[in-house]
mmCIF file of C-alpha atoms in Angstrom:
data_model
loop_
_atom_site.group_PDB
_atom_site.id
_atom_site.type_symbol
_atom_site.label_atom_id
_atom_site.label_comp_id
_atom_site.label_asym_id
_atom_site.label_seq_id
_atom_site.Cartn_x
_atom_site.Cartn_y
_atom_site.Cartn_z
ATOM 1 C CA UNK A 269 -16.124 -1.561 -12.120
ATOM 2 C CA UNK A 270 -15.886 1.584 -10.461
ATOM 3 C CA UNK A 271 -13.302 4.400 -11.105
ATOM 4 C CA UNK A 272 -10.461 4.223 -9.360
ATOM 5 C CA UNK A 273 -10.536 7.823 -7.746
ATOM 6 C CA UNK A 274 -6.701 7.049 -6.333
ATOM 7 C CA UNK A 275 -5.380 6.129 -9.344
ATOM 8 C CA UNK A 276 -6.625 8.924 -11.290
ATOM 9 C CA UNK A 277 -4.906 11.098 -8.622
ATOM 10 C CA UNK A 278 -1.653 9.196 -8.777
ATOM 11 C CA UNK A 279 -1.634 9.430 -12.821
ATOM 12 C CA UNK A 280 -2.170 12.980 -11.993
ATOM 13 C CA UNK A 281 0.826 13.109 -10.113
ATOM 14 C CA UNK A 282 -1.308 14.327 -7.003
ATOM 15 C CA UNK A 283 0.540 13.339 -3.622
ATOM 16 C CA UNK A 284 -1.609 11.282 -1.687
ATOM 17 C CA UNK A 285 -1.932 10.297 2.036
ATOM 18 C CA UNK A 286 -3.207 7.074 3.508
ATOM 19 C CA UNK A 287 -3.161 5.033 6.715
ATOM 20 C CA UNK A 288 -2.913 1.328 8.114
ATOM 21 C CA UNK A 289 -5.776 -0.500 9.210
ATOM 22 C CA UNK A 290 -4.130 -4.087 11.664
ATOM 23 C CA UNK A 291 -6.764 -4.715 13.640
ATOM 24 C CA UNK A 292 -9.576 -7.156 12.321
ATOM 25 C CA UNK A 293 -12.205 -4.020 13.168
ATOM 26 C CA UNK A 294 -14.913 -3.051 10.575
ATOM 27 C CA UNK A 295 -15.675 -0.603 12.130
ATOM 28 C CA UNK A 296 -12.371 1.226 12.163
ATOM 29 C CA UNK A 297 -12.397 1.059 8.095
ATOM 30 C CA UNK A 298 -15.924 2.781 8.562
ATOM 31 C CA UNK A 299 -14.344 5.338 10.810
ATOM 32 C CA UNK A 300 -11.281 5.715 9.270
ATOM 33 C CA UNK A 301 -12.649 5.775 5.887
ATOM 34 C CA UNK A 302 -14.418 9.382 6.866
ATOM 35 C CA UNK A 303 -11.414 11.439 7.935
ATOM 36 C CA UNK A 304 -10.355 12.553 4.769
ATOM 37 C CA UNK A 305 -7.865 10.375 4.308
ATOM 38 C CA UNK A 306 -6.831 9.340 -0.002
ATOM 39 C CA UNK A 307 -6.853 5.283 0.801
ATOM 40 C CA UNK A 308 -6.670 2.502 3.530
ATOM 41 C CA UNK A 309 -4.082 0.128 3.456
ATOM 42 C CA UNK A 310 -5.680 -3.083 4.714
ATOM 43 C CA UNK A 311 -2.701 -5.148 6.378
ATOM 44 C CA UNK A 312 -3.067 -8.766 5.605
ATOM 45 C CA UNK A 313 0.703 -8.719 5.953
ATOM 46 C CA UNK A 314 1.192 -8.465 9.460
ATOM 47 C CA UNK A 315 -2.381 -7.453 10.910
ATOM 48 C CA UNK A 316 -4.741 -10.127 12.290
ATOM 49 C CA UNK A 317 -7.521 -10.119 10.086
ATOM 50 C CA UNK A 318 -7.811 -13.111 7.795
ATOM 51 C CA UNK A 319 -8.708 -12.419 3.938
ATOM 52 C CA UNK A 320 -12.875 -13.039 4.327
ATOM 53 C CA UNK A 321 -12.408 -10.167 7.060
ATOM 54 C CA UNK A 322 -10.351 -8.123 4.838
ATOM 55 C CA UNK A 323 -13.038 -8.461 2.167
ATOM 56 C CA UNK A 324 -15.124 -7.558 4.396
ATOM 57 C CA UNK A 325 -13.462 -4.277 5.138
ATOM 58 C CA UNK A 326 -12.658 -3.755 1.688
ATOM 59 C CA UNK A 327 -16.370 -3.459 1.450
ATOM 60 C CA UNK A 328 -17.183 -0.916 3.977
ATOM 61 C CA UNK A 329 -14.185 1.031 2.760
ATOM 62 C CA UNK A 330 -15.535 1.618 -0.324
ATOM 63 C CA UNK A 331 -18.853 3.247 0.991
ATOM 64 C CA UNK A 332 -16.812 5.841 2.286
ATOM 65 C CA UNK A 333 -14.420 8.587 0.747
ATOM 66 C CA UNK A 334 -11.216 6.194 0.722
ATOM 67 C CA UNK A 335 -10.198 4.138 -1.235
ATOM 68 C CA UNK A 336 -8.969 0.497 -0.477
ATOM 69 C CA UNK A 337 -5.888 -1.283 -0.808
ATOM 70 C CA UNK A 338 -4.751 -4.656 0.855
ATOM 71 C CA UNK A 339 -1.267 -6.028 1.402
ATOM 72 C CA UNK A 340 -0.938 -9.264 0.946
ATOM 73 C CA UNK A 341 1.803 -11.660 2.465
ATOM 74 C CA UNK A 342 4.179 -12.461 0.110
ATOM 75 C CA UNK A 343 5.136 -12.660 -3.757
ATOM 76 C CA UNK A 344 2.814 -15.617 -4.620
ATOM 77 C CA UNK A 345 0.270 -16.071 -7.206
ATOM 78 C CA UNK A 346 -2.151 -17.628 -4.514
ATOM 79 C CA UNK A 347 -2.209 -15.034 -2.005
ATOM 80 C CA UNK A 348 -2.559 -11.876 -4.664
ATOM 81 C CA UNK A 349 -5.218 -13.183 -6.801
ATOM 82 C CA UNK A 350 -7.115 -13.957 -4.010
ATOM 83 C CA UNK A 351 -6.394 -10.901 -2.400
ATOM 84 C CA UNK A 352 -7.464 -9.140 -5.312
ATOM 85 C CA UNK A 353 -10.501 -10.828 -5.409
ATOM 86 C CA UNK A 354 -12.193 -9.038 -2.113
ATOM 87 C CA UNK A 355 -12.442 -6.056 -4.601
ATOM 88 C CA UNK A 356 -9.389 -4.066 -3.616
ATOM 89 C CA UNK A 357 -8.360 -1.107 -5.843
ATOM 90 C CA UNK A 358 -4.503 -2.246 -5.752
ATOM 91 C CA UNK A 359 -1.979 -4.682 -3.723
ATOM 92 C CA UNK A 360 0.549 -3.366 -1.966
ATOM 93 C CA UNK A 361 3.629 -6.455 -2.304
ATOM 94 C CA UNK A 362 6.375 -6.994 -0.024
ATOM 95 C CA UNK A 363 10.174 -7.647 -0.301
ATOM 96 C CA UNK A 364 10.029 -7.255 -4.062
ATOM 97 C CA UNK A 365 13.859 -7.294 -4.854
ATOM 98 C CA UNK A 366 14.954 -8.325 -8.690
ATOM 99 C CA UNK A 367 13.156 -8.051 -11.426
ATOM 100 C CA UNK A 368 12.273 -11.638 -11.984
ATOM 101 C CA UNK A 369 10.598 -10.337 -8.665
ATOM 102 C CA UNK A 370 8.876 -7.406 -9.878
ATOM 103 C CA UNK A 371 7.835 -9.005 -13.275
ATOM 104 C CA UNK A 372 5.945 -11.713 -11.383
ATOM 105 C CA UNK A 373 4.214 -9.365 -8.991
ATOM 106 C CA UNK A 374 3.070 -7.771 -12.374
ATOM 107 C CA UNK A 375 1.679 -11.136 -13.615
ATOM 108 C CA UNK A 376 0.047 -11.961 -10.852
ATOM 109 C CA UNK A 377 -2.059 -8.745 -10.425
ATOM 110 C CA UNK A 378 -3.184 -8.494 -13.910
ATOM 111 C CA UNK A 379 -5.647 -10.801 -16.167
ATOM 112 C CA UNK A 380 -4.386 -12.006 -19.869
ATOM 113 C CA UNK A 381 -2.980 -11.604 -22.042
ATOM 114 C CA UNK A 382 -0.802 -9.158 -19.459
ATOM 115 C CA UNK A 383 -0.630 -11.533 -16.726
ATOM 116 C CA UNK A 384 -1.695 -15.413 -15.072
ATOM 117 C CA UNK A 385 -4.730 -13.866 -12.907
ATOM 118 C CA UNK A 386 -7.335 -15.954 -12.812
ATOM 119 C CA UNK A 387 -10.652 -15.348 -13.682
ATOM 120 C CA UNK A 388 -13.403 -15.973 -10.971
ATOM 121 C CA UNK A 389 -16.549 -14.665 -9.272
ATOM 122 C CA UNK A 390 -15.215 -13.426 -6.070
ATOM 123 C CA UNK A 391 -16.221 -10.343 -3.802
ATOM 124 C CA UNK A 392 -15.027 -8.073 -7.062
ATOM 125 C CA UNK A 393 -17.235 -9.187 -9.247
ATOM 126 C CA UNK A 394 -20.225 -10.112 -6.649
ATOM 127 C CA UNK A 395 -19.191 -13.481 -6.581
ATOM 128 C CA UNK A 396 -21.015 -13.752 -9.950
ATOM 129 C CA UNK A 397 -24.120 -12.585 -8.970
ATOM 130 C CA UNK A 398 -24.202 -9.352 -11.236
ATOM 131 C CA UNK A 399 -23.631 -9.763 -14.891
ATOM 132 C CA UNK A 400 -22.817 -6.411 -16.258
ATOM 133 C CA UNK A 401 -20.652 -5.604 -13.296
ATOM 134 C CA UNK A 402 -19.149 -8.929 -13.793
ATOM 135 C CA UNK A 403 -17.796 -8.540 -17.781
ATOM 136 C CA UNK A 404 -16.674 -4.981 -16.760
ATOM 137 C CA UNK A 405 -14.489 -5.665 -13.597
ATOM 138 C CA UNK A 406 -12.215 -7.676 -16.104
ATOM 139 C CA UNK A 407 -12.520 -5.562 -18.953
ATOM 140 C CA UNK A 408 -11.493 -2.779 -16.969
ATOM 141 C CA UNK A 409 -9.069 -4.664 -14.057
ATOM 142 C CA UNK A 410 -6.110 -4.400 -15.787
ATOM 143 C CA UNK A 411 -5.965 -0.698 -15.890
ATOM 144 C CA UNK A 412 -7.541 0.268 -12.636
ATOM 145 C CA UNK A 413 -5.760 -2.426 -10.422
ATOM 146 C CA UNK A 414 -2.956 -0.106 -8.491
ATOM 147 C CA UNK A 415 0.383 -2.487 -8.565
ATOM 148 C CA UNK A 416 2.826 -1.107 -5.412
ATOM 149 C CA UNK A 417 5.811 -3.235 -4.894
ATOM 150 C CA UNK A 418 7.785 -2.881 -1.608
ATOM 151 C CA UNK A 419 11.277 -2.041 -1.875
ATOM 152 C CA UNK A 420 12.465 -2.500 1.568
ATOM 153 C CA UNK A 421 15.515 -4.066 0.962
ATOM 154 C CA UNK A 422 19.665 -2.843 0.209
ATOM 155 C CA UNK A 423 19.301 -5.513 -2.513
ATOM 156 C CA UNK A 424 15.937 -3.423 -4.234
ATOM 157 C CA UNK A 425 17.686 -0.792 -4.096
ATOM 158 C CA UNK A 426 20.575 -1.941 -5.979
ATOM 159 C CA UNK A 427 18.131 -3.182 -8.335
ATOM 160 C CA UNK A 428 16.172 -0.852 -8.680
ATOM 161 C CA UNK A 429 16.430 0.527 -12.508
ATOM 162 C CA UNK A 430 15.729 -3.042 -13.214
ATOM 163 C CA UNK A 431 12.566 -3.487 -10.819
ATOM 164 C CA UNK A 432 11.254 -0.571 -12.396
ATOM 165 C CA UNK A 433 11.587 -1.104 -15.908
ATOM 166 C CA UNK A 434 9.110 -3.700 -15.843
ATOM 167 C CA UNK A 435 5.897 -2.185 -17.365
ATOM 168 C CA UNK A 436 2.590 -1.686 -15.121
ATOM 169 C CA UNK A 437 4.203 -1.102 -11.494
ATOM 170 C CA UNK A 438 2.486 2.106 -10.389
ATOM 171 C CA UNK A 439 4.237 2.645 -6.808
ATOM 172 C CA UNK A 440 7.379 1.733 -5.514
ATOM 173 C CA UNK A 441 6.983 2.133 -1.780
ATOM 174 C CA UNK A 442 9.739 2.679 0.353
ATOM 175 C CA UNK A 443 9.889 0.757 3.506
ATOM 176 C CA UNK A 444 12.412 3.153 5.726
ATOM 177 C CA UNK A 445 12.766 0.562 8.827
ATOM 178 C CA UNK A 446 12.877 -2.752 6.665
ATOM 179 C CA UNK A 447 15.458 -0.705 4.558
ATOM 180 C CA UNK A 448 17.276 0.055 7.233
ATOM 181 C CA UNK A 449 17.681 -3.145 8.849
ATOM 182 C CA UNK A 450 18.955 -4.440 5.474
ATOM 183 C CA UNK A 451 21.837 -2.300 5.904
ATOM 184 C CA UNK A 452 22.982 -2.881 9.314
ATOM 185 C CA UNK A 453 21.537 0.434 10.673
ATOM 186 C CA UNK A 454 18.322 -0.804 12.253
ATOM 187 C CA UNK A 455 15.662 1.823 12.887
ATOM 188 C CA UNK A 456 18.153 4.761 11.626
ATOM 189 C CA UNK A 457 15.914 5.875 9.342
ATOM 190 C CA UNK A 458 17.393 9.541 8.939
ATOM 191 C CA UNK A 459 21.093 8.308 8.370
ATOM 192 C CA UNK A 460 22.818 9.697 5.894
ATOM 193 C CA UNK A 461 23.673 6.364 4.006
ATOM 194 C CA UNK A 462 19.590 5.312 4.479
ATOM 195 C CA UNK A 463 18.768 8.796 3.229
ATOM 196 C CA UNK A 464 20.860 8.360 -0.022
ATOM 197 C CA UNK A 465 18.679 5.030 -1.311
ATOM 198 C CA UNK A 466 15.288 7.057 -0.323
ATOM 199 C CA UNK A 467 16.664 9.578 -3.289
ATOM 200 C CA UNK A 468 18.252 6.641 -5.340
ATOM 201 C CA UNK A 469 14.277 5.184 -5.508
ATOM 202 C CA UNK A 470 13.276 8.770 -5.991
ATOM 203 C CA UNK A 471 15.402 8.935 -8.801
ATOM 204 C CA UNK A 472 14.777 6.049 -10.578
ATOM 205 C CA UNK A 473 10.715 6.941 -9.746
ATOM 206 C CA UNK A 474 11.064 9.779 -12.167
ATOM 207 C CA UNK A 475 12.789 8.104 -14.521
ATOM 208 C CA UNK A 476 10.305 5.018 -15.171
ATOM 209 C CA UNK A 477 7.426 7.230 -14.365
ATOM 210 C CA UNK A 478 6.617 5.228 -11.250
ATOM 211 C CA UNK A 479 5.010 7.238 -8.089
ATOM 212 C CA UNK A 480 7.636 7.200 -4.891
ATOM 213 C CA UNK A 481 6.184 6.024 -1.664
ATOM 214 C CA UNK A 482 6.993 5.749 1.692
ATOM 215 C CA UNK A 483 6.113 5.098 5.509
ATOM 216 C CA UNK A 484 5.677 8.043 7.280
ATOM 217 C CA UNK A 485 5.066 9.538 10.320
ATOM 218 C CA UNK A 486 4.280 12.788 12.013
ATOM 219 C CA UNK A 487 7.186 14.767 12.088
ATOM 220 C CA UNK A 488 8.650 13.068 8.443
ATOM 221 C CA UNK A 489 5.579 13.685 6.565
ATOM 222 C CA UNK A 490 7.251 17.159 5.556
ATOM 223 C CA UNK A 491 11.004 15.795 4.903
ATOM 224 C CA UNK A 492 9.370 13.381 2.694
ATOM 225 C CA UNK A 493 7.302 15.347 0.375
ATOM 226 C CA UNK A 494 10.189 17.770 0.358
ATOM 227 C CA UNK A 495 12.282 14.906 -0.510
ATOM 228 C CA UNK A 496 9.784 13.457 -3.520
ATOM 229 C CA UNK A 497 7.951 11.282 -2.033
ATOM 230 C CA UNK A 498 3.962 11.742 -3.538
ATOM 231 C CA UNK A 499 2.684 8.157 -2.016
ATOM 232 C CA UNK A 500 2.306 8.527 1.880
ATOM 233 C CA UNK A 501 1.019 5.511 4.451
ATOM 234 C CA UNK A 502 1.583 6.538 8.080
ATOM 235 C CA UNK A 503 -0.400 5.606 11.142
ATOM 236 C CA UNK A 504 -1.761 2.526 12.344
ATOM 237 C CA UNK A 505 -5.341 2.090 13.606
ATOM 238 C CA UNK A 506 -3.999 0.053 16.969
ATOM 239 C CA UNK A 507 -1.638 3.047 17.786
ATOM 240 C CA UNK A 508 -4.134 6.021 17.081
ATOM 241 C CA UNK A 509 -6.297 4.212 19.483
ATOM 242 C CA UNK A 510 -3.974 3.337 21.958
ATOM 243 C CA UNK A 511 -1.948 6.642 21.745
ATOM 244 C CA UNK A 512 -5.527 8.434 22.002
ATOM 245 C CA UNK A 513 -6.867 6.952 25.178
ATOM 246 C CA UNK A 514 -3.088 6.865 26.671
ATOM 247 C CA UNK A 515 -3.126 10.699 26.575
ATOM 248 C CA UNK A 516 -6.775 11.066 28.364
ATOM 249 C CA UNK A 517 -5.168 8.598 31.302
ATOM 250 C CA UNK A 518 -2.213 10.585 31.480
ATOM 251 C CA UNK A 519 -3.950 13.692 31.899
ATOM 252 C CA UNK A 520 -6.512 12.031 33.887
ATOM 253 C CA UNK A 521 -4.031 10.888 35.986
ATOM 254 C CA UNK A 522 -2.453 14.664 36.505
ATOM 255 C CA UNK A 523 -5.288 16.053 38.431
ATOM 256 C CA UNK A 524 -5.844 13.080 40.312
ATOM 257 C CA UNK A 525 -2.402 11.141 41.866
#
């Protein structure tokens, strides 16, 4: 098993910057994997790519700079060990909010005696088909696997000492609009009240030595590294290219109408 290059920054406490990949597009993980960028954050959440697509992209990811990471669906055993399986360097986990929560994520991601994963010969290991690479992706799994649990939720928040006391979570990622919804003040992300359980995560970050993440965007990428957070994810691959071509047409559209 390779090193993972993202979690060696993260133990470093490095901050680190990544973006979304939704569409079901190969080659925007190729492209996207060559701007510089820490990691890829595969969405098998919401995006439309199915998980043999997402393996796929997992693949090309990792001929490139980046490094991958896939979010899977939901807090089930099913959908992380087989997300896990395409040969992603960490899951990202949504709506984790107790710590009966958190300590399942745990045992799902992880191989015994530390967790249930199960054992077989998918696109991380080659589906079998190299032996040495094989023995070392589990003998090594456990410790390069990135575990990021969503807290995205009022209720995470006021959970969170316990969420994080559960050994092996690596990020706890902030989602600002989920978050904010929660707490009855949909898409205020810079409210005051909102603001407060950014630094109450923070907080309890340092405290169980867990790296603070959070959804950016352009002009909060400063306010949030100001603010603690070392774990950014902002942009999405359907907007870049939509925003992209949207500016050409409306300049375009200047010098001719």
């Amino acid at each position: 098993m390779r090193k993972n290059t993202l979690k060696e920054k993260i133990d470093q406490k490095q901050k680190v910057f990544g973006t979304w990949l939704m569409t079901n597009s190969q080659d925007n993980a190729e492209i996207l994997g060559h701007t510089g960028v820490d990691f890829i954050m595969i969405d098998a959440e919401h995006g439309s790519m199915d998980l043999e697509s997402a393996g796929r992209m997992v693949s090309v990811i990792r001929g490139t700079q980046a490094t991958p990471l896939l979010r899977v669906a939901g807090n089930e055993k099913s959908l992380i060990k087989k997300g896990l399986d395409t040969g992603a360097s960490g899951v990202m986990i949504p709506m984790v909010n107790t710590e009966e929560e958190a300590k399942d994520a745990v045992s799902y991601c992880k191989y015994p005696p530390v967790g249930v994963r199960g054992m077989g010969a998918g696109r991380a290991v080659l589906f079998g088909a190299a032996a040495e690479e094989y023995e070392d992706y589990y003998a090594q799994a456990n410790e390069e696997v990135l575990v990021i649990v969503q807290i995205e939720h009022y209720e995470a928040v006021e959970n969170i000492a316990e969420i994080l006391s559960v050994p092996n979570i690596d990020i706890a990622f902030v989602g600002p609009y989920d978050l904010s919804t929660s707490m009855g003040l949909p898409g205020q992300v810079n409210h005051p009240d909102v603001i407060k359980n950014f630094q109450k995560v923070i907080t309890a970050c340092e405290k169980f030595n867990v790296t603070p993440g959070i959804m950016t965007w352009t002009d909060g990428i400063e306010q949030h590294l100001e603010m603690g957070f070392k774990f950014l994810l902002g942009g999405m691959d359907g907007a870049i290219l939509y925003n992209g071509v949207k500016q050409l047409v409306t300049e375009f559209n200047g010098f001719t109408k």
